[in-house]
Amino acid sequence: MSQLDGVWAVDRISGVLPPLHGCVKRIHGSRGITEFPGLPGLPFDVQGHELHYRGPLRVLVDRLEPQDGGYLGHATMLGREFGQFRLRRLDTVDRLKAQLVRHIDEAHAMEQNVLRTLDGMIATTDDPEILDALEHHKLQTQNHADRMAQRLEAHDATPSTVKQIGGVLGALAKLPWDFVGAEKAGRNARDAYATEHLEIASYELLRRIAQKAGDEETAQAAREIIVEEHAMAKLIAENWDKFTELALLEEGITV
């Protein structure tokens, strides 16, 4: 087992490095990966105390010096240093907290994306009853985003500026989201129903991670949000006949 094997938190020290909140390096043997919240991992090869990145990033090499039980890192490009960072080995508690913060951050980003989605649905909805339900849920969604931001703050973290992330947001990105053209009511209902269940799944996972991390406030927030997401999904499910009729009427079909 290499001395570098394990999970390491990365703290920025100086230079032109980007903010490194939530960044970790996972190393096993001769390989590793640098992970930023909300971004694909950056794989590298371990050569002694040097981390050589692959593919288009092969011009980047992290050079490590042992220091105080961790490592002082020198980020280099084509052999020239452009920043320094510190590696701290994460124990189980640290790693659990890092996972919790990551999931809270993803939940916050998810709600921001759903807010934009709801704006599109509201703009293309003519039925007063459906419009009222969407506008009410938009208020709930803004509250959900605010609560996740507050939970990040409680962990001395801030919402990530990166919104194109994997997980639930990756699934959301694969939905058709057709806000123009015919059959708006049916497509909006379909996509909203799918979104609600993706949100429910995300918060179910967050709730359980929060419980294991001993963060009851985040777990309780997730429970309460799940109730509201279930209520919205139920409202949609109870109105499938209406959505179908509206979708057909938008196509000029009366049956």
PDB file of C-alpha atoms in Angstrom:
ATOM      1  CA  MET A   1       0.000   0.000   0.000  1.00  0.00           C
ATOM      2  CA  SER A   2       1.399   3.381  -1.047  1.00  0.00           C
ATOM      3  CA  GLN A   3       1.656   6.221   1.461  1.00  0.00           C
ATOM      4  CA  LEU A   4      -0.501   8.206  -0.927  1.00  0.00           C
ATOM      5  CA  ASP A   5      -3.338   5.662  -0.934  1.00  0.00           C
ATOM      6  CA  GLY A   6      -6.562   7.078   0.443  1.00  0.00           C
ATOM      7  CA  VAL A   7      -8.849  10.071   0.129  1.00  0.00           C
ATOM      8  CA  TRP A   8      -7.326  13.533   0.486  1.00  0.00           C
ATOM      9  CA  ALA A   9      -8.964  16.931   0.893  1.00  0.00           C
ATOM     10  CA  VAL A  10      -7.388  19.642  -1.245  1.00  0.00           C
ATOM     11  CA  ASP A  11      -6.962  23.121   0.259  1.00  0.00           C
ATOM     12  CA  ARG A  12      -5.852  26.021  -1.937  1.00  0.00           C
ATOM     13  CA  ILE A  13      -2.811  27.957  -0.660  1.00  0.00           C
ATOM     14  CA  SER A  14      -1.790  30.340  -3.427  1.00  0.00           C
ATOM     15  CA  GLY A  15      -1.502  31.006  -7.136  1.00  0.00           C
ATOM     16  CA  VAL A  16      -4.105  30.954  -9.899  1.00  0.00           C
ATOM     17  CA  LEU A  17      -5.805  27.767  -8.743  1.00  0.00           C
ATOM     18  CA  PRO A  18      -9.628  27.888  -8.783  1.00  0.00           C
ATOM     19  CA  PRO A  19     -11.610  27.687  -5.523  1.00  0.00           C
ATOM     20  CA  LEU A  20     -11.082  24.164  -4.232  1.00  0.00           C
ATOM     21  CA  HIS A  21     -14.045  23.834  -1.842  1.00  0.00           C
ATOM     22  CA  GLY A  22     -15.110  20.196  -1.813  1.00  0.00           C
ATOM     23  CA  CYS A  23     -12.201  19.076  -4.001  1.00  0.00           C
ATOM     24  CA  VAL A  24     -10.711  15.685  -3.105  1.00  0.00           C
ATOM     25  CA  LYS A  25      -8.084  13.385  -4.552  1.00  0.00           C
ATOM     26  CA  ARG A  26      -8.711   9.641  -4.403  1.00  0.00           C
ATOM     27  CA  ILE A  27      -5.554   7.585  -4.825  1.00  0.00           C
ATOM     28  CA  HIS A  28      -5.115   3.833  -5.073  1.00  0.00           C
ATOM     29  CA  GLY A  29      -1.785   2.408  -6.120  1.00  0.00           C
ATOM     30  CA  SER A  30      -0.562   3.919  -9.363  1.00  0.00           C
ATOM     31  CA  ARG A  31      -3.823   5.656 -10.231  1.00  0.00           C
ATOM     32  CA  GLY A  32      -6.013   8.381  -8.852  1.00  0.00           C
ATOM     33  CA  ILE A  33      -8.679  10.928  -9.618  1.00  0.00           C
ATOM     34  CA  THR A  34      -9.243  14.563  -8.665  1.00  0.00           C
ATOM     35  CA  GLU A  35     -12.914  15.296  -7.973  1.00  0.00           C
ATOM     36  CA  PHE A  36     -14.647  18.667  -7.848  1.00  0.00           C
ATOM     37  CA  PRO A  37     -18.297  18.928  -6.754  1.00  0.00           C
ATOM     38  CA  GLY A  38     -20.462  18.815  -9.837  1.00  0.00           C
ATOM     39  CA  LEU A  39     -17.737  18.032 -12.367  1.00  0.00           C
ATOM     40  CA  PRO A  40     -16.442  14.860 -14.011  1.00  0.00           C
ATOM     41  CA  GLY A  41     -13.378  13.453 -12.281  1.00  0.00           C
ATOM     42  CA  LEU A  42      -9.891  14.201 -13.615  1.00  0.00           C
ATOM     43  CA  PRO A  43      -7.850  10.959 -13.700  1.00  0.00           C
ATOM     44  CA  PHE A  44      -4.102  10.886 -13.160  1.00  0.00           C
ATOM     45  CA  ASP A  45      -1.234   8.434 -12.840  1.00  0.00           C
ATOM     46  CA  VAL A  46       0.927   8.336  -9.715  1.00  0.00           C
ATOM     47  CA  GLN A  47       4.665   8.402 -10.355  1.00  0.00           C
ATOM     48  CA  GLY A  48       6.451   8.602  -7.037  1.00  0.00           C
ATOM     49  CA  HIS A  49       5.399  11.933  -5.537  1.00  0.00           C
ATOM     50  CA  GLU A  50       4.070  13.260  -8.833  1.00  0.00           C
ATOM     51  CA  LEU A  51       0.520  13.093 -10.146  1.00  0.00           C
ATOM     52  CA  HIS A  52       0.473  13.114 -13.955  1.00  0.00           C
ATOM     53  CA  TYR A  53      -2.914  13.960 -15.458  1.00  0.00           C
ATOM     54  CA  ARG A  54      -4.138  12.124 -18.544  1.00  0.00           C
ATOM     55  CA  GLY A  55      -5.509  13.026 -21.945  1.00  0.00           C
ATOM     56  CA  PRO A  56      -5.831  16.714 -22.821  1.00  0.00           C
ATOM     57  CA  LEU A  57      -4.647  17.614 -19.296  1.00  0.00           C
ATOM     58  CA  ARG A  58      -1.364  15.732 -19.607  1.00  0.00           C
ATOM     59  CA  VAL A  59       0.478  19.090 -19.513  1.00  0.00           C
ATOM     60  CA  LEU A  60      -0.533  19.283 -15.825  1.00  0.00           C
ATOM     61  CA  VAL A  61       1.525  17.627 -13.090  1.00  0.00           C
ATOM     62  CA  ASP A  62       1.045  17.933  -9.327  1.00  0.00           C
ATOM     63  CA  ARG A  63       4.312  17.604  -7.426  1.00  0.00           C
ATOM     64  CA  LEU A  64       3.980  16.645  -3.773  1.00  0.00           C
ATOM     65  CA  GLU A  65       6.239  17.240  -0.776  1.00  0.00           C
ATOM     66  CA  PRO A  66       5.558  15.466   2.556  1.00  0.00           C
ATOM     67  CA  GLN A  67       4.607  18.058   5.183  1.00  0.00           C
ATOM     68  CA  ASP A  68       3.074  17.744   8.677  1.00  0.00           C
ATOM     69  CA  GLY A  69       1.451  14.378   8.032  1.00  0.00           C
ATOM     70  CA  GLY A  70       0.087  15.530   4.694  1.00  0.00           C
ATOM     71  CA  TYR A  71       1.553  16.984   1.538  1.00  0.00           C
ATOM     72  CA  LEU A  72       2.365  20.389   0.113  1.00  0.00           C
ATOM     73  CA  GLY A  73       1.353  20.351  -3.528  1.00  0.00           C
ATOM     74  CA  HIS A  74       2.844  22.297  -6.400  1.00  0.00           C
ATOM     75  CA  ALA A  75       0.495  22.541  -9.388  1.00  0.00           C
ATOM     76  CA  THR A  76       2.556  22.805 -12.577  1.00  0.00           C
ATOM     77  CA  MET A  77       1.870  23.228 -16.288  1.00  0.00           C
ATOM     78  CA  LEU A  78       4.618  22.280 -18.726  1.00  0.00           C
ATOM     79  CA  GLY A  79       6.996  22.245 -15.777  1.00  0.00           C
ATOM     80  CA  ARG A  80       6.106  25.733 -14.507  1.00  0.00           C
ATOM     81  CA  GLU A  81       4.398  26.185 -11.147  1.00  0.00           C
ATOM     82  CA  PHE A  82       1.129  28.133 -11.143  1.00  0.00           C
ATOM     83  CA  GLY A  83      -0.242  27.380  -7.689  1.00  0.00           C
ATOM     84  CA  GLN A  84       0.172  25.605  -4.371  1.00  0.00           C
ATOM     85  CA  PHE A  85      -2.224  23.486  -2.357  1.00  0.00           C
ATOM     86  CA  ARG A  86      -2.270  21.268   0.702  1.00  0.00           C
ATOM     87  CA  LEU A  87      -3.418  17.641   0.904  1.00  0.00           C
ATOM     88  CA  ARG A  88      -5.097  16.519   4.150  1.00  0.00           C
ATOM     89  CA  ARG A  89      -5.964  12.855   4.609  1.00  0.00           C
ATOM     90  CA  LEU A  90      -9.671  12.465   5.344  1.00  0.00           C
ATOM     91  CA  ASP A  91     -10.798  10.056   8.034  1.00  0.00           C
ATOM     92  CA  THR A  92     -14.227   8.383   7.938  1.00  0.00           C
ATOM     93  CA  VAL A  93     -15.976  11.276   9.687  1.00  0.00           C
ATOM     94  CA  ASP A  94     -14.400  13.837   7.368  1.00  0.00           C
ATOM     95  CA  ARG A  95     -15.320  11.797   4.310  1.00  0.00           C
ATOM     96  CA  LEU A  96     -18.899  11.396   5.480  1.00  0.00           C
ATOM     97  CA  LYS A  97     -19.219  15.147   6.022  1.00  0.00           C
ATOM     98  CA  ALA A  98     -17.721  15.806   2.596  1.00  0.00           C
ATOM     99  CA  GLN A  99     -20.297  13.504   1.031  1.00  0.00           C
ATOM    100  CA  LEU A 100     -23.086  15.227   2.947  1.00  0.00           C
ATOM    101  CA  VAL A 101     -21.992  18.686   1.795  1.00  0.00           C
ATOM    102  CA  ARG A 102     -21.746  17.435  -1.773  1.00  0.00           C
ATOM    103  CA  HIS A 103     -25.303  16.075  -1.700  1.00  0.00           C
ATOM    104  CA  ILE A 104     -26.659  19.272  -0.141  1.00  0.00           C
ATOM    105  CA  ASP A 105     -24.882  21.282  -2.829  1.00  0.00           C
ATOM    106  CA  GLU A 106     -26.338  19.077  -5.564  1.00  0.00           C
ATOM    107  CA  ALA A 107     -29.814  19.446  -4.053  1.00  0.00           C
ATOM    108  CA  HIS A 108     -29.426  23.222  -4.083  1.00  0.00           C
ATOM    109  CA  ALA A 109     -28.271  23.193  -7.717  1.00  0.00           C
ATOM    110  CA  MET A 110     -31.146  20.875  -8.596  1.00  0.00           C
ATOM    111  CA  GLU A 111     -33.684  23.299  -7.120  1.00  0.00           C
ATOM    112  CA  GLN A 112     -32.163  26.168  -9.091  1.00  0.00           C
ATOM    113  CA  ASN A 113     -32.615  24.150 -12.270  1.00  0.00           C
ATOM    114  CA  VAL A 114     -36.186  23.245 -11.342  1.00  0.00           C
ATOM    115  CA  LEU A 115     -36.966  26.931 -10.773  1.00  0.00           C
ATOM    116  CA  ARG A 116     -35.920  27.664 -14.346  1.00  0.00           C
ATOM    117  CA  THR A 117     -37.973  24.714 -15.559  1.00  0.00           C
ATOM    118  CA  LEU A 118     -41.049  25.960 -13.706  1.00  0.00           C
ATOM    119  CA  ASP A 119     -40.611  29.400 -15.268  1.00  0.00           C
ATOM    120  CA  GLY A 120     -40.783  27.762 -18.679  1.00  0.00           C
ATOM    121  CA  MET A 121     -43.876  25.773 -17.745  1.00  0.00           C
ATOM    122  CA  ILE A 122     -45.628  28.811 -16.285  1.00  0.00           C
ATOM    123  CA  ALA A 123     -44.913  30.790 -19.436  1.00  0.00           C
ATOM    124  CA  THR A 124     -46.576  28.123 -21.614  1.00  0.00           C
ATOM    125  CA  THR A 125     -49.566  27.243 -19.400  1.00  0.00           C
ATOM    126  CA  ASP A 126     -52.984  28.752 -20.059  1.00  0.00           C
ATOM    127  CA  ASP A 127     -55.203  26.732 -17.727  1.00  0.00           C
ATOM    128  CA  PRO A 128     -55.842  28.849 -14.567  1.00  0.00           C
ATOM    129  CA  GLU A 129     -55.953  25.886 -12.178  1.00  0.00           C
ATOM    130  CA  ILE A 130     -52.732  24.358 -13.459  1.00  0.00           C
ATOM    131  CA  LEU A 131     -51.064  27.770 -13.542  1.00  0.00           C
ATOM    132  CA  ASP A 132     -51.985  28.340  -9.893  1.00  0.00           C
ATOM    133  CA  ALA A 133     -50.503  24.967  -8.925  1.00  0.00           C
ATOM    134  CA  LEU A 134     -47.265  25.693 -10.798  1.00  0.00           C
ATOM    135  CA  GLU A 135     -46.877  29.140  -9.250  1.00  0.00           C
ATOM    136  CA  HIS A 136     -47.494  27.693  -5.769  1.00  0.00           C
ATOM    137  CA  HIS A 137     -44.902  24.997  -6.364  1.00  0.00           C
ATOM    138  CA  LYS A 138     -42.433  27.600  -7.588  1.00  0.00           C
ATOM    139  CA  LEU A 139     -42.702  29.306  -4.180  1.00  0.00           C
ATOM    140  CA  GLN A 140     -42.113  25.938  -2.511  1.00  0.00           C
ATOM    141  CA  THR A 141     -39.126  25.271  -4.765  1.00  0.00           C
ATOM    142  CA  GLN A 142     -37.548  28.631  -3.919  1.00  0.00           C
ATOM    143  CA  ASN A 143     -37.982  27.767  -0.250  1.00  0.00           C
ATOM    144  CA  HIS A 144     -36.314  24.389  -0.847  1.00  0.00           C
ATOM    145  CA  ALA A 145     -33.338  26.119  -2.508  1.00  0.00           C
ATOM    146  CA  ASP A 146     -33.086  28.580   0.388  1.00  0.00           C
ATOM    147  CA  ARG A 147     -33.137  25.772   2.944  1.00  0.00           C
ATOM    148  CA  MET A 148     -30.351  23.899   1.164  1.00  0.00           C
ATOM    149  CA  ALA A 149     -28.290  27.103   1.006  1.00  0.00           C
ATOM    150  CA  GLN A 150     -28.803  27.502   4.768  1.00  0.00           C
ATOM    151  CA  ARG A 151     -27.680  23.926   5.396  1.00  0.00           C
ATOM    152  CA  LEU A 152     -24.546  24.545   3.331  1.00  0.00           C
ATOM    153  CA  GLU A 153     -23.852  27.635   5.407  1.00  0.00           C
ATOM    154  CA  ALA A 154     -24.252  25.556   8.570  1.00  0.00           C
ATOM    155  CA  HIS A 155     -21.371  23.411   7.284  1.00  0.00           C
ATOM    156  CA  ASP A 156     -19.244  26.472   6.437  1.00  0.00           C
ATOM    157  CA  ALA A 157     -19.842  25.899   2.745  1.00  0.00           C
ATOM    158  CA  THR A 158     -21.364  27.963  -0.037  1.00  0.00           C
ATOM    159  CA  PRO A 159     -23.421  26.856  -3.052  1.00  0.00           C
ATOM    160  CA  SER A 160     -21.316  25.743  -5.976  1.00  0.00           C
ATOM    161  CA  THR A 161     -21.257  28.012  -8.997  1.00  0.00           C
ATOM    162  CA  VAL A 162     -21.303  24.904 -11.180  1.00  0.00           C
ATOM    163  CA  LYS A 163     -24.829  23.914 -12.147  1.00  0.00           C
ATOM    164  CA  GLN A 164     -24.154  21.403 -14.919  1.00  0.00           C
ATOM    165  CA  ILE A 165     -23.526  18.444 -12.649  1.00  0.00           C
ATOM    166  CA  GLY A 166     -24.182  14.771 -12.753  1.00  0.00           C
ATOM    167  CA  GLY A 167     -26.535  12.649 -10.705  1.00  0.00           C
ATOM    168  CA  VAL A 168     -30.049  14.024 -10.571  1.00  0.00           C
ATOM    169  CA  LEU A 169     -29.168  17.042 -12.713  1.00  0.00           C
ATOM    170  CA  GLY A 170     -27.763  14.718 -15.329  1.00  0.00           C
ATOM    171  CA  ALA A 171     -31.080  12.901 -15.374  1.00  0.00           C
ATOM    172  CA  LEU A 172     -32.963  16.199 -15.572  1.00  0.00           C
ATOM    173  CA  ALA A 173     -30.841  17.223 -18.540  1.00  0.00           C
ATOM    174  CA  LYS A 174     -31.958  14.114 -20.430  1.00  0.00           C
ATOM    175  CA  LEU A 175     -35.642  15.037 -20.234  1.00  0.00           C
ATOM    176  CA  PRO A 176     -37.118  16.508 -23.434  1.00  0.00           C
ATOM    177  CA  TRP A 177     -38.304  19.799 -21.854  1.00  0.00           C
ATOM    178  CA  ASP A 178     -40.430  20.859 -24.832  1.00  0.00           C
ATOM    179  CA  PHE A 179     -41.801  24.297 -23.933  1.00  0.00           C
ATOM    180  CA  VAL A 180     -42.731  25.356 -27.431  1.00  0.00           C
ATOM    181  CA  GLY A 181     -45.067  24.053 -30.083  1.00  0.00           C
ATOM    182  CA  ALA A 182     -48.150  21.935 -29.655  1.00  0.00           C
ATOM    183  CA  GLU A 183     -49.282  19.713 -26.810  1.00  0.00           C
ATOM    184  CA  LYS A 184     -47.746  21.900 -24.104  1.00  0.00           C
ATOM    185  CA  ALA A 185     -50.063  20.703 -21.318  1.00  0.00           C
ATOM    186  CA  GLY A 186     -49.317  17.023 -21.828  1.00  0.00           C
ATOM    187  CA  ARG A 187     -45.576  17.465 -22.167  1.00  0.00           C
ATOM    188  CA  ASN A 188     -45.368  19.834 -19.220  1.00  0.00           C
ATOM    189  CA  ALA A 189     -47.273  17.364 -17.045  1.00  0.00           C
ATOM    190  CA  ARG A 190     -45.089  14.467 -18.161  1.00  0.00           C
ATOM    191  CA  ASP A 191     -41.837  16.314 -17.498  1.00  0.00           C
ATOM    192  CA  ALA A 192     -43.035  17.774 -14.201  1.00  0.00           C
ATOM    193  CA  TYR A 193     -44.099  14.325 -12.978  1.00  0.00           C
ATOM    194  CA  ALA A 194     -40.701  12.877 -13.851  1.00  0.00           C
ATOM    195  CA  THR A 195     -38.931  15.809 -12.182  1.00  0.00           C
ATOM    196  CA  GLU A 196     -40.872  15.404  -8.942  1.00  0.00           C
ATOM    197  CA  HIS A 197     -39.791  11.782  -8.623  1.00  0.00           C
ATOM    198  CA  LEU A 198     -36.172  12.629  -9.384  1.00  0.00           C
ATOM    199  CA  GLU A 199     -36.315  15.223  -6.611  1.00  0.00           C
ATOM    200  CA  ILE A 200     -37.912  12.749  -4.218  1.00  0.00           C
ATOM    201  CA  ALA A 201     -35.153  10.223  -4.919  1.00  0.00           C
ATOM    202  CA  SER A 202     -32.481  12.884  -4.380  1.00  0.00           C
ATOM    203  CA  TYR A 203     -33.888  13.955  -1.027  1.00  0.00           C
ATOM    204  CA  GLU A 204     -34.412  10.369   0.138  1.00  0.00           C
ATOM    205  CA  LEU A 205     -30.697   9.790  -0.389  1.00  0.00           C
ATOM    206  CA  LEU A 206     -29.764  13.107   1.216  1.00  0.00           C
ATOM    207  CA  ARG A 207     -31.945  12.352   4.246  1.00  0.00           C
ATOM    208  CA  ARG A 208     -30.202   9.056   4.895  1.00  0.00           C
ATOM    209  CA  ILE A 209     -26.696  10.463   4.444  1.00  0.00           C
ATOM    210  CA  ALA A 210     -27.568  13.336   6.797  1.00  0.00           C
ATOM    211  CA  GLN A 211     -28.777  10.865   9.419  1.00  0.00           C
ATOM    212  CA  LYS A 212     -25.560   8.849   9.205  1.00  0.00           C
ATOM    213  CA  ALA A 213     -23.579  12.096   9.522  1.00  0.00           C
ATOM    214  CA  GLY A 214     -25.582  13.118  12.606  1.00  0.00           C
ATOM    215  CA  ASP A 215     -27.058  16.173  10.860  1.00  0.00           C
ATOM    216  CA  GLU A 216     -30.671  15.979  11.989  1.00  0.00           C
ATOM    217  CA  GLU A 217     -31.537  19.474  10.747  1.00  0.00           C
ATOM    218  CA  THR A 218     -30.671  18.551   7.166  1.00  0.00           C
ATOM    219  CA  ALA A 219     -32.468  15.217   7.542  1.00  0.00           C
ATOM    220  CA  GLN A 220     -35.598  17.002   8.794  1.00  0.00           C
ATOM    221  CA  ALA A 221     -35.450  19.531   5.962  1.00  0.00           C
ATOM    222  CA  ALA A 222     -35.246  16.650   3.476  1.00  0.00           C
ATOM    223  CA  ARG A 223     -38.240  14.914   5.092  1.00  0.00           C
ATOM    224  CA  GLU A 224     -40.373  18.040   4.852  1.00  0.00           C
ATOM    225  CA  ILE A 225     -39.355  18.721   1.258  1.00  0.00           C
ATOM    226  CA  ILE A 226     -40.147  15.107   0.304  1.00  0.00           C
ATOM    227  CA  VAL A 227     -43.706  15.580   1.602  1.00  0.00           C
ATOM    228  CA  GLU A 228     -44.190  18.636  -0.638  1.00  0.00           C
ATOM    229  CA  GLU A 229     -42.687  16.894  -3.677  1.00  0.00           C
ATOM    230  CA  HIS A 230     -44.991  13.897  -3.148  1.00  0.00           C
ATOM    231  CA  ALA A 231     -47.962  16.261  -2.905  1.00  0.00           C
ATOM    232  CA  MET A 232     -47.073  17.889  -6.232  1.00  0.00           C
ATOM    233  CA  ALA A 233     -46.582  14.512  -7.917  1.00  0.00           C
ATOM    234  CA  LYS A 234     -49.960  13.384  -6.518  1.00  0.00           C
ATOM    235  CA  LEU A 235     -51.647  16.504  -7.859  1.00  0.00           C
ATOM    236  CA  ILE A 236     -50.296  15.789 -11.324  1.00  0.00           C
ATOM    237  CA  ALA A 237     -51.320  12.130 -11.119  1.00  0.00           C
ATOM    238  CA  GLU A 238     -54.879  13.062 -10.136  1.00  0.00           C
ATOM    239  CA  ASN A 239     -55.214  15.258 -13.243  1.00  0.00           C
ATOM    240  CA  TRP A 240     -53.927  13.016 -16.021  1.00  0.00           C
ATOM    241  CA  ASP A 241     -57.363  13.004 -17.681  1.00  0.00           C
ATOM    242  CA  LYS A 242     -57.415  16.798 -17.685  1.00  0.00           C
ATOM    243  CA  PHE A 243     -53.882  17.046 -19.045  1.00  0.00           C
ATOM    244  CA  THR A 244     -54.797  14.575 -21.777  1.00  0.00           C
ATOM    245  CA  GLU A 245     -57.871  16.562 -22.785  1.00  0.00           C
ATOM    246  CA  LEU A 246     -55.897  19.810 -22.844  1.00  0.00           C
ATOM    247  CA  ALA A 247     -53.119  18.202 -24.899  1.00  0.00           C
ATOM    248  CA  LEU A 248     -55.623  16.949 -27.468  1.00  0.00           C
ATOM    249  CA  LEU A 249     -57.464  20.273 -27.569  1.00  0.00           C
ATOM    250  CA  GLU A 250     -54.176  22.028 -28.298  1.00  0.00           C
ATOM    251  CA  GLU A 251     -53.966  19.780 -31.358  1.00  0.00           C
ATOM    252  CA  GLY A 252     -57.552  20.550 -32.321  1.00  0.00           C
ATOM    253  CA  ILE A 253     -58.751  17.067 -31.388  1.00  0.00           C
ATOM    254  CA  THR A 254     -62.053  16.663 -29.548  1.00  0.00           C
ATOM    255  CA  VAL A 255     -63.046  13.195 -28.364  1.00  0.00           C
TER     256      VAL A 255
END
